[in-house]
Amino acid sequence: MAEFAEIEAADGIRMSWNVWPSSRVEMARCVVPPAAVISPLQPLAQPEAVLQYPPLRCRTCRAILNPFCSVDFAGKIWVCPFDFSRNQFPPHYSELSESYLPGELYQQFTTIEYAPPGDRGLPPLFLFVLDTCLVEEELTFLRTSLIQAIALVPPNAMVGLITFGTHVHVHELGFSACAKSYVFKGSKEVTKEQILDQLGLVSFHHKSAGVIAGPKDGLSASSINRFLLPASDCEFTLSALLEELQKDAFSVASDKRASRCTGTALNVAAGLLNACVPGTGARIMAFVGGPCTEGPGMIVGSELSEPIRSHKDIAKDAVPYFHKAIKFYEGLASQLVNQGHVLDVFACSLDQVGLAEMKVAIERSGGLVVLAESFGHMVFKESLKRLFEEGASSLGLSFNGIFEISCSKEVKIQGIIGPCSSMERKGPSVADTVIGQGNTTAWRMSGLDKNTALTVFFDVASPTTQEASKSFYLQFVTSYQHSDGQTRYRVTTVTRAMVDGAINTESLQEGFDQEAAAVIVAKLACHRMEAEDEFNPSRWLDRLLIRLCSRFGDYRKDDASSFRLSSKLSLFPQFMFNLRRSQFVQVFNNSPDETAHFRILLDRETVTNSLLMIQPSLVSYSMSAPPSPALLDVAAIAADRILLLDAYFSVVIFHGMTIAQWRNLGYQNQPEYKDFADLLQAPHADAEAISKERFPVPRLVVCDQHGSQARFLLARLNPSATYNSAPAGAELIFTDDVSLQVFLEHLQRLAVVAQN
């Protein structure tokens, strides 16, 4: 798999199949769908691959000049590999020759970025939307973290403030004489026109028509600066407002929930941005500490006796508010996408806040999500700081992205799973079947960063095997507003082989990327779980795995002992075993909000990070050997070892019984036991390094063998030793789940009799 990692490092792309069959029928027999996980803004492997001029497009299909184009140097003509049309080079390519090539024609520059000179757009905008229905301690934590974060906001960035509880307060930062805000009733659904009229943001030229207006439509800069100001101009005012911020003034009875109008607050925030900065990079950053109990987006009533919906309630359709809230957030998502704005949610509560309903708005707008137990928790505080960090550890927040795909005539596009929204741009490359955001060749990405990944699903155009090209081409073009305001274009062009799948099975296996395939299958399973009511993910995964092993395994029919799987596919069953046991498929013991959080992050992450969510990594530390990878199995537990589990959402440091006893006796504080002190420190240093490069910051769990929090490790280990199968004295996992060995034995038995 090293060769696939090298391709990812160069182009930011991993594909389930790197060699495709030439017919749709043979592709269906390959079981795992043809798809690519691409990171549009992955840092360039070669920093010199940035060109200071605009890209050159094909006059018919709009694909961009790339290393796979045929060039007639004498006639100054290039042939597009997608539709074979001939294009004339413009005059500024007049010096083009075989010995003098422009950067985009170099073979090593399959991924290149264009940064043409021109007017820079407006600086980014951050609109903070704060929940004030919090206990005083939580409000203090939130206030302190926000004051620290505002100091990290770029000085030229615009900021605004909205607070909400029973009502919504839009604060006028431009009025510094005293605190001034405009109040909206939380229980009432307000229209865009009502929002603009109450805030006095209706265009002067179109006032009679009530037209929403931005800076180019008659809305003056002074009107905008009443609510949105550069951070450098209002840092003192904003900090003073936050320091004086009080909890919601309306009292709450002991048997009732706080009256919280989250949906109305987000609706007002979207309306404010639509009036002031339409089409400009802006983020609504919502800090929510409990469920919405009033107005649009309501997820539960105010009575504490009424429970918040669970997975069981959703399955039974016993959810009186769920579908109405989903419809509201779908409308909000469409509005945000059309405006080019992003919704980020920081949900910090022991209770659910409605993340399951908000998911559609967060995901389609390209927003970020952080889920923690409290605003005082390190997950929230460190993630908020990480959002505004600069330098090498910066997230590289970018705005107003448009993602386009061009492909050869042999390939069709089914759709994308990830943080984007379809632009409904039809074309000959659009497939009949749709997965995720489909029926288009272009998608809007209101917000994206260097870690954002999209999963693109393809299909083979020809239904039957026919004479086809030996290879096909794919081009991914991302235009976006860089954090410095400049519009840039990231272009990745790749080619892959196409063979007759009926007779070239070995070639197909050689091109199978089992890590990428596992991640793609996981994302597709989660998508189908949400889109299809009767979908059974465990059964679907089992059938997929059996069919794949039956198709590519080497065996004698009906002889399970003869079954062998190529090294190119040998890890895939293990990935599926762990996926079946993961929080993505087994939603028991997780709330709908937690499940939505897990799936949002899975949909937007790279292959490496997504694989950690499915199958965590385990590292062993001991006095007798250097740190080394360990099997994700209960057998890895030993009294004299420390284990470090990286499950992406959490990082667990697990001390064996003997190690914990020595630590409790304080041996690490004695000079003669310096080696032991270093052993204790090593996993903490590695955990800190993991946290620094990840967003959101993972939860750190430090536990001991037989301690209550050891469950965070035990739940992810292969139960090779259980209460009814382990030898005396071995570490046990009390579960009825089958082990990986039993799972593989059943798989072999079924694969040798299955008919693919």
C-alpha angles and dihedrals in degrees: 000000000000091000091057091050089053090053089050091051091053102039106012092238135120122181129197090223120027091181116047132200113241097234135061091229093056091045089055088053089057086069097202107086120244105254143144131219107210131182103206096194102035108148109270115260088215111039090196089068091092115108122201097217137067122275121261112236133201109255094229111030097023093230114150127246109269142166092272094062119109111236130205100202094186096051094034090233130138127198119220111231091213103058100003093235118154117239131190118231113239120244096266088066090059094117092056114135140145089269095041111051128168115243095257092062097055109112093226092055098075085138116047138160129219119208104178117189116252145111113324118231126240116292117264119277129219118197110192114210110191131195111221097183089097135117112259094256093054092046090053091051091049093045093051094047093048094050088053092046094050089057088059096050112109108263093237094049117108119237137190137178134221124171127191142187121130086347135021120248120198106198120218102220092179091066102076099167091085140338109292129177141166116232128217123189108249098213094054124083105228125203126226091253092052091050093051095043094051092047091045093239101130113125113262092220094051101030096127090055094046093230119177110238143196131193091287094051103059101284107131125227089240090059091051093045091059089077106013122049138163109271091238091058099049106027092111094046093047094046090049091051091051094047090053094042112129130195118264109296096222113096120234123219117233092247096048139071122241115271101250123175101192095153094051091049092053091045091053091046091053091048092050092051092045090056098043109031112013112175093011123116108267136154127208104210108197119194107196127182103179148001124307106250101170140047128358115352092031111163103178140012125257095253113099089212088069110082123220114251119275132196088265091054091049091050090051091043088236091140113113095183103031103086094041090051091048090052091051093051091046088057090047090049092054091049093049093047092050090049094045093238132138134224117212119183127201104189113188115171142106085231128061117271102193101271090145090061094041092051095093093054094044095047100043092048092048094245131164126237133203122187120192140151096243143004085244093058118110091234090065099037096048094041091053091051091046090056092065100035118125133206126037093341093051118124089224095229110205134178146210097025125178116195117201132183129203119186142174119268090257091067134067128193117231099181147275134275110204145066100325143090129229117251091200092234104161125206144149090276094063114108125223093236119066129213118183113322102006146142090082147075094216132056133189118233107188091183130023139154139189092279097048113120131187126201111218119196120208138185134202112253099215115074093204137031112278140153103296140164118284088235142015134210135228126189125191117194122188119186113188146154109258119222088258090058097255120132111235138179123217112196125189120180121183137172129208134187124254121204141170100275094202094064104022102061092140091056090052091051092049089056095047113115102199095188093053090042092054091051093046091050090049092052092047091049092052091048092051092046088060098038100043122054097201097041115132107200098190093052092045092051091047093051092046092051094046092050092047093050091045090051099046104021123106110229148124112256114266092003109110093180090063094057116122130171125204117251086245089067103023096101096047096082089052091052090050091049090056093042090055089054096042130104089254094068103022104057093171111122091019125098121230088253093055091047091050090050092051093048095047090056094043091052094052102039133094125255093261095051094040091051090055089056090053100037114015123213121244126203125189125213124192141157092246101051141027119259110291138173114267132202114264089243138114087245088072090071114098133162093239097047139085116213126203114201118192108195093162095237091053138019115211125200107196121191120204117233096259093045090050092050093050090048092050089052089055098240090147090066093059117090094226090060097054091129089059091049089052090049091054092047098047099075091045091054091049092047091051091051090052092050094050094060099043136082122229093032108244122243113258115221119186113189145156133232110277090012121130094251092052084091089081088067100033093053091063099044125098105256096228088147118044135162091275101038110035128102117242114284096018123127109263137208112206101221142115092219115120119247125246090255093055090044091054092047090055090046092054092048092052097040095058092056100037120106109220 
